[in-house]
Short mmCIF file of C-alpha atoms in Angstrom, two decimals:
data_model
loop_
_atom_site.label_atom_id
_atom_site.label_comp_id
_atom_site.label_asym_id
_atom_site.label_seq_id
_atom_site.Cartn_x
_atom_site.Cartn_y
_atom_site.Cartn_z
CA MET A 1 -33.05 39.37 62.46
CA VAL A 2 -29.67 37.60 63.85
CA GLU A 3 -29.27 36.65 67.16
CA GLY A 4 -26.58 35.98 69.68
CA ARG A 5 -23.54 38.24 70.05
CA ILE A 6 -21.23 35.86 67.81
CA VAL A 7 -22.02 34.93 64.17
CA SER A 8 -20.22 33.17 61.76
CA VAL A 9 -20.30 33.22 58.06
CA ILE A 10 -20.00 29.40 56.38
CA GLY A 11 -19.53 28.87 52.74
CA LEU A 12 -22.08 25.95 51.53
CA ALA A 13 -20.48 25.41 48.04
CA PHE A 14 -17.00 25.19 46.66
CA GLY A 15 -16.30 29.06 47.74
CA ASP A 16 -16.84 31.93 46.19
CA CYS A 17 -20.45 32.47 48.19
CA GLY A 18 -20.32 35.88 49.05
CA LYS A 19 -18.79 35.56 52.86
CA GLY A 20 -17.18 39.09 52.10
CA LEU A 21 -20.30 40.53 51.16
CA PHE A 22 -22.03 39.23 54.14
CA THR A 23 -18.90 39.76 56.75
CA ASP A 24 -19.00 43.67 55.10
CA TYR A 25 -22.57 43.58 55.95
CA LEU A 26 -22.75 42.30 59.56
CA CYS A 27 -19.82 44.07 60.95
CA ARG A 28 -21.45 47.41 59.60
CA THR A 29 -25.08 46.65 60.89
CA ARG A 30 -23.97 44.60 64.10
CA SER A 31 -21.47 47.39 65.16
CA ALA A 32 -19.19 44.37 65.38
CA HIS A 33 -15.28 45.10 67.10
CA THR A 34 -13.58 42.11 65.35
CA VAL A 35 -13.54 39.45 62.63
CA VAL A 36 -11.89 36.27 63.38
CA ARG A 37 -10.62 34.45 60.67
CA PHE A 38 -10.66 30.74 61.76
CA ASN A 39 -9.33 28.16 59.08
CA GLY A 40 -7.69 28.85 55.43
CA GLY A 41 -4.82 31.15 54.69
CA ALA A 42 -3.61 33.15 51.99
CA GLN A 43 -5.59 30.84 49.33
CA ALA A 44 -8.71 33.03 50.55
CA GLY A 45 -10.80 35.31 48.21
CA HIS A 46 -13.34 37.27 49.75
CA ASN A 47 -14.53 40.36 47.69
CA VAL A 48 -15.76 43.49 49.23
CA VAL A 49 -17.16 46.31 46.93
CA LEU A 50 -18.72 49.86 48.62
CA PRO A 51 -21.60 51.95 47.26
CA GLU A 52 -18.63 53.98 46.07
CA GLY A 53 -17.12 51.92 43.97
CA ARG A 54 -13.96 51.14 46.03
CA HIS A 55 -12.97 47.48 46.04
CA HIS A 56 -10.55 44.86 47.94
CA THR A 57 -10.28 41.21 47.48
CA PHE A 58 -9.53 40.35 50.93
CA SER A 59 -7.14 37.49 51.61
CA GLN A 60 -5.94 37.14 55.00
CA PHE A 61 -7.02 40.67 56.36
CA GLY A 62 -10.97 40.13 57.86
CA ALA A 63 -13.23 41.43 54.98
CA GLY A 64 -14.75 43.91 57.72
CA THR A 65 -11.78 46.19 57.61
CA PHE A 66 -13.19 48.95 55.60
CA ASN A 67 -15.29 49.42 58.85
CA PRO A 68 -13.26 51.97 60.97
CA GLY A 69 -12.19 50.26 64.06
CA VAL A 70 -13.31 46.99 63.17
CA ALA A 71 -9.87 44.39 64.14
CA THR A 72 -8.84 40.93 62.46
CA VAL A 73 -7.97 38.24 64.25
CA LEU A 74 -6.16 35.21 62.93
CA SER A 75 -6.86 32.46 64.96
CA ALA A 76 -4.42 29.71 65.44
CA PRO A 77 -5.99 27.70 62.68
CA VAL A 78 -4.84 30.22 59.80
CA VAL A 79 -1.78 29.38 58.35
CA VAL A 80 -0.22 32.86 57.44
CA HIS A 81 1.65 33.91 54.54
CA PRO A 82 3.73 37.15 55.53
CA THR A 83 5.08 38.87 52.98
CA ALA A 84 1.85 38.19 50.68
CA LEU A 85 0.13 40.12 54.31
CA LEU A 86 2.40 42.76 53.72
CA VAL A 87 1.64 43.13 49.87
CA GLU A 88 -1.65 42.69 50.95
CA GLU A 89 -1.28 45.90 53.33
CA THR A 90 0.02 47.90 50.98
CA TYR A 91 -3.28 47.76 48.25
CA LEU A 92 -5.28 48.17 51.44
CA GLN A 93 -3.63 51.56 51.69
CA ARG A 94 -4.83 52.32 48.03
CA ALA A 95 -7.69 51.61 49.19
CA GLY A 96 -7.83 54.27 51.83
CA ILE A 97 -7.06 52.15 54.40
CA SER A 98 -3.82 53.40 56.77
CA ASP A 99 -4.36 51.41 59.75
CA ALA A 100 -5.02 47.67 58.62
CA LEU A 101 -1.95 46.58 60.68
CA ASP A 102 -2.68 48.69 63.70
CA ARG A 103 -6.25 46.33 63.59
CA LEU A 104 -4.59 43.12 63.17
CA PHE A 105 -3.79 40.30 65.74
CA ILE A 106 -1.95 37.10 64.79
CA ASP A 107 -1.95 34.45 67.17
CA ALA A 108 1.68 33.37 68.13
CA ARG A 109 0.93 29.32 66.76
CA CYS A 110 -0.41 29.85 63.50
CA LEU A 111 1.18 27.78 61.02
CA ILE A 112 3.26 30.16 58.24
CA THR A 113 3.73 29.38 54.86
CA THR A 114 7.25 29.89 53.26
CA PRO A 115 8.64 30.18 49.47
CA TYR A 116 9.63 26.34 49.99
CA HIS A 117 6.08 25.75 50.32
CA GLU A 118 4.53 27.53 47.78
CA ALA A 119 7.74 26.05 45.17
CA ALA A 120 6.87 22.43 46.38
CA GLY A 121 3.32 22.93 46.10
CA ARG A 122 3.00 24.05 42.53
CA LEU A 123 5.58 21.65 41.53
CA ARG A 124 3.53 18.88 42.61
CA GLU A 125 0.47 20.11 41.60
CA ARG A 126 2.33 20.74 37.59
CA ALA A 127 3.36 16.74 38.02
CA ARG A 128 -0.24 15.69 38.29
CA GLY A 129 -0.93 17.00 34.90
CA ALA A 130 -4.49 16.54 33.87
CA ALA A 131 -5.07 15.10 37.51
CA ALA A 132 -4.33 18.40 39.05
CA HIS A 133 -6.29 18.91 42.39
CA GLY A 134 -6.98 22.08 41.83
CA SER A 135 -4.29 24.22 44.07
CA CYS A 136 -4.24 28.01 44.39
CA GLY A 137 -0.35 28.04 44.32
CA VAL A 138 0.20 29.54 47.50
CA GLY A 139 1.18 27.19 49.33
CA PHE A 140 -1.16 26.45 51.93
CA GLY A 141 -1.95 22.79 51.35
CA GLU A 142 1.72 22.16 51.59
CA THR A 143 2.37 23.84 54.40
CA VAL A 144 -0.18 21.96 56.66
CA GLY A 145 0.77 18.44 54.89
CA HIS A 146 4.58 19.33 55.70
CA SER A 147 3.66 20.40 59.34
CA LEU A 148 1.96 17.03 59.98
CA ALA A 149 4.48 14.91 58.40
CA GLN A 150 7.48 17.01 60.08
CA PRO A 151 6.30 19.03 63.00
CA GLU A 152 9.60 19.63 64.44
CA GLN A 153 10.07 21.66 61.24
CA ALA A 154 6.74 23.41 61.36
CA LEU A 155 7.59 27.10 61.14
CA ARG A 156 5.01 29.50 63.57
CA TYR A 157 4.23 32.78 64.04
CA ALA A 158 6.26 33.46 66.83
CA ASP A 159 9.61 31.47 65.54
CA LEU A 160 9.94 34.53 63.40
CA LEU A 161 10.99 36.55 66.03
CA HIS A 162 14.14 33.78 66.53
CA ALA A 163 16.09 34.44 63.72
CA SER A 164 18.48 31.65 64.53
CA ARG A 165 15.82 29.05 65.14
CA ALA A 166 13.85 30.20 62.11
CA ARG A 167 16.42 30.05 59.73
CA ASP A 168 16.94 26.27 61.17
CA LYS A 169 14.06 25.29 60.65
CA LEU A 170 13.74 26.52 56.92
CA GLU A 171 16.91 24.68 55.90
CA ALA A 172 15.61 21.42 57.24
CA MET A 173 12.34 22.25 55.79
CA ARG A 174 13.92 22.93 52.17
CA CYS A 175 15.70 19.65 52.59
CA ARG A 176 13.48 17.60 53.28
CA LEU A 177 10.87 19.25 50.78
CA ARG A 178 13.30 18.81 48.14
CA ALA A 179 13.89 15.63 48.79
CA THR A 180 10.16 14.25 48.42
CA LEU A 181 9.74 15.51 45.03
CA SER A 182 10.19 12.96 42.48
CA GLY A 183 11.51 13.07 38.64
CA ASP A 184 13.43 16.77 37.77
CA PRO A 185 11.28 19.71 39.33
CA HIS A 186 13.52 21.36 37.10
CA ALA A 187 11.67 20.44 33.93
CA LEU A 188 8.58 20.85 35.31
CA SER A 189 9.09 24.84 36.63
CA PRO A 190 13.20 26.19 36.32
CA GLN A 191 11.96 28.93 38.76
CA ASP A 192 10.37 26.85 41.31
CA ALA A 193 12.89 24.39 41.43
CA ALA A 194 15.61 26.87 42.06
CA ILE A 195 13.93 28.23 45.06
CA LEU A 196 14.09 24.74 46.60
CA ASP A 197 17.67 24.38 45.61
CA ASP A 198 18.83 27.64 47.07
CA PRO A 199 19.43 27.56 51.01
CA ALA A 200 20.07 31.34 50.75
CA PHE A 201 16.53 32.17 49.51
CA GLY A 202 14.83 30.72 52.96
CA PRO A 203 16.99 33.86 54.95
CA LEU A 204 16.48 36.42 52.73
CA TRP A 205 12.69 35.58 52.95
CA LEU A 206 12.92 35.74 56.29
CA GLU A 207 14.36 39.22 56.70
CA HIS A 208 11.22 40.50 54.57
CA ALA A 209 8.86 38.49 56.73
CA GLN A 210 10.24 40.09 60.06
CA ARG A 211 8.91 43.32 58.91
CA LEU A 212 5.58 41.95 59.91
CA THR A 213 6.59 40.74 63.42
CA ALA A 214 8.04 43.96 63.65
CA LYS A 215 4.44 46.04 63.38
CA VAL A 216 2.41 43.18 64.13
CA PRO A 217 4.05 41.02 67.49
CA PRO A 218 2.79 37.64 68.06
CA SER A 219 -0.07 37.77 70.15
CA SER A 220 -0.95 34.90 73.02
CA PRO A 221 -4.19 33.06 73.35
CA GLU A 222 -4.53 35.24 76.44
CA GLN A 223 -4.33 38.52 74.86
CA ILE A 224 -6.73 37.06 72.02
CA ALA A 225 -9.10 36.04 73.94
CA ALA A 226 -9.01 39.45 76.55
CA ARG A 227 -9.97 41.21 73.17
CA LEU A 228 -12.82 38.42 72.26
CA VAL A 229 -14.46 38.90 75.72
CA ARG A 230 -14.95 42.85 75.31
CA ALA A 231 -18.72 43.92 74.86
CA GLY A 232 -19.65 43.76 71.45
CA SER A 233 -20.34 41.64 68.31
CA ILE A 234 -17.51 39.35 66.61
CA VAL A 235 -17.86 38.12 63.04
CA MET A 236 -16.43 34.86 62.71
CA GLU A 237 -15.35 34.97 58.73
CA GLY A 238 -14.99 31.37 57.19
CA ALA A 239 -12.87 30.13 54.33
CA GLN A 240 -13.83 28.28 51.25
CA GLY A 241 -16.87 26.43 52.10
CA MET A 242 -18.53 22.86 52.79
CA LEU A 243 -18.47 21.39 49.51
CA LEU A 244 -14.19 21.74 49.82
CA ASP A 245 -14.00 20.67 53.33
CA GLU A 246 -10.99 18.38 54.37
CA TRP A 247 -13.45 15.68 55.15
CA HIS A 248 -16.91 16.71 53.81
CA GLY A 249 -15.45 17.82 50.62
CA PHE A 250 -14.67 15.60 47.29
CA HIS A 251 -11.23 14.27 47.64
CA PRO A 252 -9.10 14.94 46.26
CA HIS A 253 -10.65 18.09 45.05
CA THR A 254 -10.73 19.38 48.53
CA THR A 255 -8.90 21.88 50.94
CA TRP A 256 -6.41 21.09 53.74
CA SER A 257 -8.82 22.83 56.22
CA SER A 258 -11.98 22.31 58.19
CA THR A 259 -14.53 25.25 56.95
CA GLY A 260 -17.83 24.63 58.84
CA PRO A 261 -19.14 25.46 62.17
CA SER A 262 -16.96 22.81 64.35
CA ALA A 263 -13.91 24.61 62.96
CA ALA A 264 -15.31 27.95 64.31
CA GLU A 265 -16.39 26.70 67.49
CA SER A 266 -12.91 25.01 68.03
CA ALA A 267 -11.10 28.22 67.40
CA LEU A 268 -13.21 29.84 69.93
CA ALA A 269 -12.92 27.52 72.62
CA GLY A 270 -9.12 28.02 72.36
CA TYR A 271 -9.33 31.05 73.70
CA GLY A 272 -11.55 29.66 76.47
CA LEU A 273 -14.89 31.27 75.19
CA SER A 274 -17.72 28.69 75.43
CA GLU A 275 -20.62 31.28 73.89
CA ARG A 276 -22.87 29.93 71.47
CA ILE A 277 -22.40 31.16 67.70
CA THR A 278 -25.23 31.78 65.38
CA HIS A 279 -23.97 29.95 62.17
CA LEU A 280 -24.98 31.61 58.93
CA GLY A 281 -24.67 29.34 55.77
CA ALA A 282 -23.77 31.67 53.07
CA MET A 283 -24.70 30.81 49.32
CA ARG A 284 -25.12 32.26 45.84
CA SER A 285 -28.24 31.85 43.29
CA TYR A 286 -26.32 29.30 41.22
CA LEU A 287 -23.38 27.08 41.89
CA THR A 288 -20.22 28.04 41.21
CA ARG A 289 -16.27 26.34 41.25
CA HIS A 290 -12.85 27.61 40.61
CA GLY A 291 -10.88 25.02 38.86
CA HIS A 292 -11.10 21.14 39.12
CA GLY A 293 -13.44 18.84 40.21
CA PRO A 294 -16.74 17.71 39.64
CA MET A 295 -19.80 19.82 39.37
CA PRO A 296 -22.81 18.16 38.14
CA THR A 297 -24.71 21.21 37.35
CA GLU A 298 -22.65 22.72 35.30
CA ASP A 299 -23.29 24.78 31.91
CA GLN A 300 -21.62 26.28 29.51
CA ALA A 301 -24.76 28.39 28.61
CA LEU A 302 -23.83 30.02 32.14
CA GLN A 303 -20.67 31.32 31.33
CA SER A 304 -21.71 34.81 29.90
CA LEU A 305 -22.96 35.31 33.34
CA ALA A 306 -20.38 38.35 34.69
CA GLU A 307 -17.74 37.92 37.24
CA PRO A 308 -15.82 40.74 37.33
CA HIS A 309 -13.56 39.64 40.01
CA ASN A 310 -13.43 36.02 39.32
CA GLY A 311 -11.25 35.03 36.34
CA ASP A 312 -9.99 32.06 34.30
CA SER A 313 -6.15 33.05 35.15
CA GLY A 314 -4.10 31.81 37.61
CA TRP A 315 -3.30 28.67 39.49
CA GLN A 316 -7.22 27.21 39.64
CA GLY A 317 -8.31 27.51 36.39
CA HIS A 318 -11.45 28.35 34.77
CA PHE A 319 -14.10 29.89 36.74
CA ARG A 320 -17.24 27.78 36.35
CA ARG A 321 -20.85 28.03 36.44
CA GLY A 322 -23.73 25.93 37.08
CA HIS A 323 -27.72 25.79 37.80
CA PRO A 324 -28.54 25.33 41.46
CA ASP A 325 -27.91 21.90 42.84
CA ALA A 326 -30.58 20.90 45.67
CA VAL A 327 -28.58 17.46 46.27
CA LEU A 328 -25.24 19.41 47.16
CA LEU A 329 -27.01 21.70 49.10
CA ARG A 330 -28.36 18.81 51.16
CA TYR A 331 -25.19 17.48 51.70
CA ALA A 332 -23.08 20.70 52.49
CA LEU A 333 -26.10 21.38 55.24
CA ALA A 334 -25.81 17.71 56.78
CA ALA A 335 -21.95 18.08 56.59
CA ALA A 336 -22.17 21.40 58.61
CA GLY A 337 -24.24 19.98 61.63
CA ARG A 338 -25.92 23.06 62.25
CA ILE A 339 -26.50 25.92 60.43
CA ASP A 340 -29.37 28.37 61.92
CA GLY A 341 -30.09 30.47 58.79
CA LEU A 342 -29.02 30.90 55.19
CA LEU A 343 -27.46 34.11 53.31
CA VAL A 344 -27.78 34.48 49.55
CA SER A 345 -26.07 36.66 47.18
CA HIS A 346 -26.20 36.92 43.79
CA LEU A 347 -30.28 37.64 43.25
CA ASP A 348 -29.59 39.83 40.84
CA VAL A 349 -29.33 36.94 38.14
CA PHE A 350 -33.08 36.74 37.89
CA GLU A 351 -32.94 40.15 36.11
CA GLY A 352 -31.26 39.35 33.09
CA THR A 353 -31.62 37.06 30.58
CA ALA A 354 -29.84 33.52 31.96
CA LYS A 355 -32.77 30.79 33.11
CA LEU A 356 -31.45 28.71 36.22
CA HIS A 357 -33.44 25.50 37.15
CA TRP A 358 -33.20 23.84 40.25
CA ALA A 359 -31.64 20.16 39.76
CA HIS A 360 -33.41 18.15 42.63
CA SER A 361 -32.12 14.71 42.10
CA TYR A 362 -29.12 13.13 39.92
CA ASP A 363 -29.48 10.26 37.13
CA LEU A 364 -26.88 7.96 38.59
CA ASN A 365 -26.21 4.89 36.23
CA GLY A 366 -30.05 4.60 35.51
CA SER A 367 -30.88 5.10 39.51
CA GLU A 368 -32.55 8.41 40.90
CA LEU A 369 -29.91 9.71 43.76
CA ARG A 370 -31.17 12.63 45.86
CA ASP A 371 -29.08 12.40 48.79
CA LEU A 372 -25.53 11.80 48.89
CA PRO A 373 -24.34 9.20 51.41
CA ARG A 374 -22.10 10.74 53.95
CA ALA A 375 -19.30 8.58 55.81
CA VAL A 376 -19.92 7.97 59.83
CA ARG A 377 -16.56 9.08 60.65
CA PRO A 378 -13.71 10.74 58.44
CA ASP A 379 -12.55 8.32 55.61
CA LEU A 380 -11.04 9.77 52.05
CA ALA A 381 -11.81 6.97 50.60
CA HIS A 382 -15.36 7.42 50.65
CA GLN A 383 -14.87 10.72 49.87
CA GLU A 384 -13.08 9.58 46.85
CA ALA A 385 -15.59 7.39 45.77
CA LEU A 386 -18.39 10.32 46.13
CA CYS A 387 -16.34 12.46 43.89
CA GLU A 388 -16.31 9.79 41.31
CA GLN A 389 -20.08 9.32 41.81
CA LEU A 390 -20.52 12.99 40.69
CA ARG A 391 -18.40 12.69 37.70
CA VAL A 392 -20.55 10.27 36.02
CA ALA A 393 -23.94 12.05 37.78
CA ARG A 394 -26.40 13.72 35.43
CA PRO A 395 -28.45 16.21 37.04
CA ILE A 396 -32.23 15.65 37.07
CA TYR A 397 -33.73 19.44 36.36
CA ALA A 398 -37.03 20.62 36.97
CA THR A 399 -39.16 21.12 34.15
CA THR A 400 -39.73 24.97 34.32
CA PRO A 401 -37.10 27.58 35.04
CA ILE A 402 -36.89 29.69 38.14
CA ALA A 403 -39.48 32.03 37.68
CA ASP A 404 -37.59 34.89 39.88
CA ALA A 405 -35.71 35.76 42.86
CA ASN A 406 -38.88 35.66 45.17
CA ALA A 407 -39.48 32.16 44.09
CA PHE A 408 -35.82 30.69 44.37
CA VAL A 409 -36.09 32.18 47.88
CA ARG A 410 -39.15 30.22 48.49
CA GLU A 411 -38.40 27.05 47.26
CA LEU A 412 -34.62 27.30 48.89
CA GLN A 413 -36.44 27.68 52.36
CA ALA A 414 -38.30 24.74 51.40
CA ILE A 415 -35.10 22.46 50.49
CA ALA A 416 -33.26 23.83 53.25
CA SER A 417 -35.71 23.48 55.95
CA LEU A 418 -34.35 27.17 57.01
CA PRO A 419 -35.14 30.73 56.97
CA VAL A 420 -32.99 32.71 54.40
CA ILE A 421 -31.76 35.78 56.47
CA LEU A 422 -29.90 38.04 54.56
CA ALA A 423 -30.51 38.46 50.41
CA SER A 424 -28.48 40.35 47.99
CA HIS A 425 -29.31 41.86 44.65
CA GLY A 426 -25.76 43.13 44.14
CA PRO A 427 -22.34 43.23 45.57
CA ARG A 428 -22.25 45.79 47.59
CA TRP A 429 -23.28 45.83 51.63
CA SER A 430 -26.03 48.82 50.48
CA ASP A 431 -27.73 45.65 48.07
CA VAL A 432 -28.23 43.29 51.09
CA VAL A 433 -31.83 43.15 52.33
CA PRO A 434 -32.89 40.84 55.42
CA GLN A 435 -35.72 39.13 55.23
CA PRO A 436 -39.24 38.85 56.80
CA ALA A 437 -38.71 36.41 59.28
CA ASN A 438 -42.19 34.97 58.35
CA ARG A 439 -41.26 34.46 54.64
CA ALA A 440 -40.31 30.62 54.72
#
């Protein structure tokens, strides 16, 4: 049983943890009126499959949107990609949702991703070659990084209402981003280089982006606060996961976003709300990672596990699979600070032929390592050192495979010292089963 008016769904791994599934389920069973996206941007991909087969990968809209009347709030930490959001809305129309924009509220303070950010980010990632960070190619990190380096050029959602101001910022950022690229961008990608060389591209994009503000005007913090204090439940939907967190992930294969409970609490506090949030940690029965970065329990034998909504194409590259990892789970929980219960998806994997083993520790240069050391304060050098350790760590597996879903849940609860609240044996909300309170 989930207590409290406000719950968050926090990824405990490298993303792809079932956050969409559980957000949809919680909206249905708790009669939620609003989903608050509190971090990330258009790089999010949260899959929801309905019992009759309809499917959508939610990127910027909340994953509760299939539920009539459930609104989405894109809170101030979220980075908005206006034209991509309009494209997503057309896909939702094809999936039978005709009023998604009517149920969308965007904080006026949200940063905006532009084609210049996308192009610069892709060019930088191409230039890294084999040392690629794992970019999604949609300009999220570039948007955040540029806003920190040049805050006066940062484009925010409210700026889209003022064409002259927006055009001036677009041209300033184009020049700045172009100047920060080394080498010959045209040799890396003529198309992306051409975007940064074209001062007319930004104003043309702005005309399309203003189609969104015409339908979804910027909301003030006071307007959003008035919605959030309404009676009824709220689900705060996180993006990505603790192992990709900007300060707790394994640098440089991380996101420019804080992904944990503190980010959800900070977003809510920004609207003057101080209610306690029940934080629920979402994870799979096995580990996954999309693209570059260390994953000690990766096993090519598990590549046969079906992934109908996660492919190897696109900017991130291969979708990788690994055995459940107690070392990374303990680290993620410690980094999160407070998780009140667990949400576990993909338990139907135990109905197949795959043999999964828990890795409870690593062999690191001849020594056994059970827990990763955490920095006492944000320290990217420390996180980079952890990344290098994980590259050479060799998992020490339990001698016998996990017998079934029940055995997995029992061991998971013992490792985490937390109850499993919800368990799913499939991709649909109807596959989710509440767990007995005394199961631990």
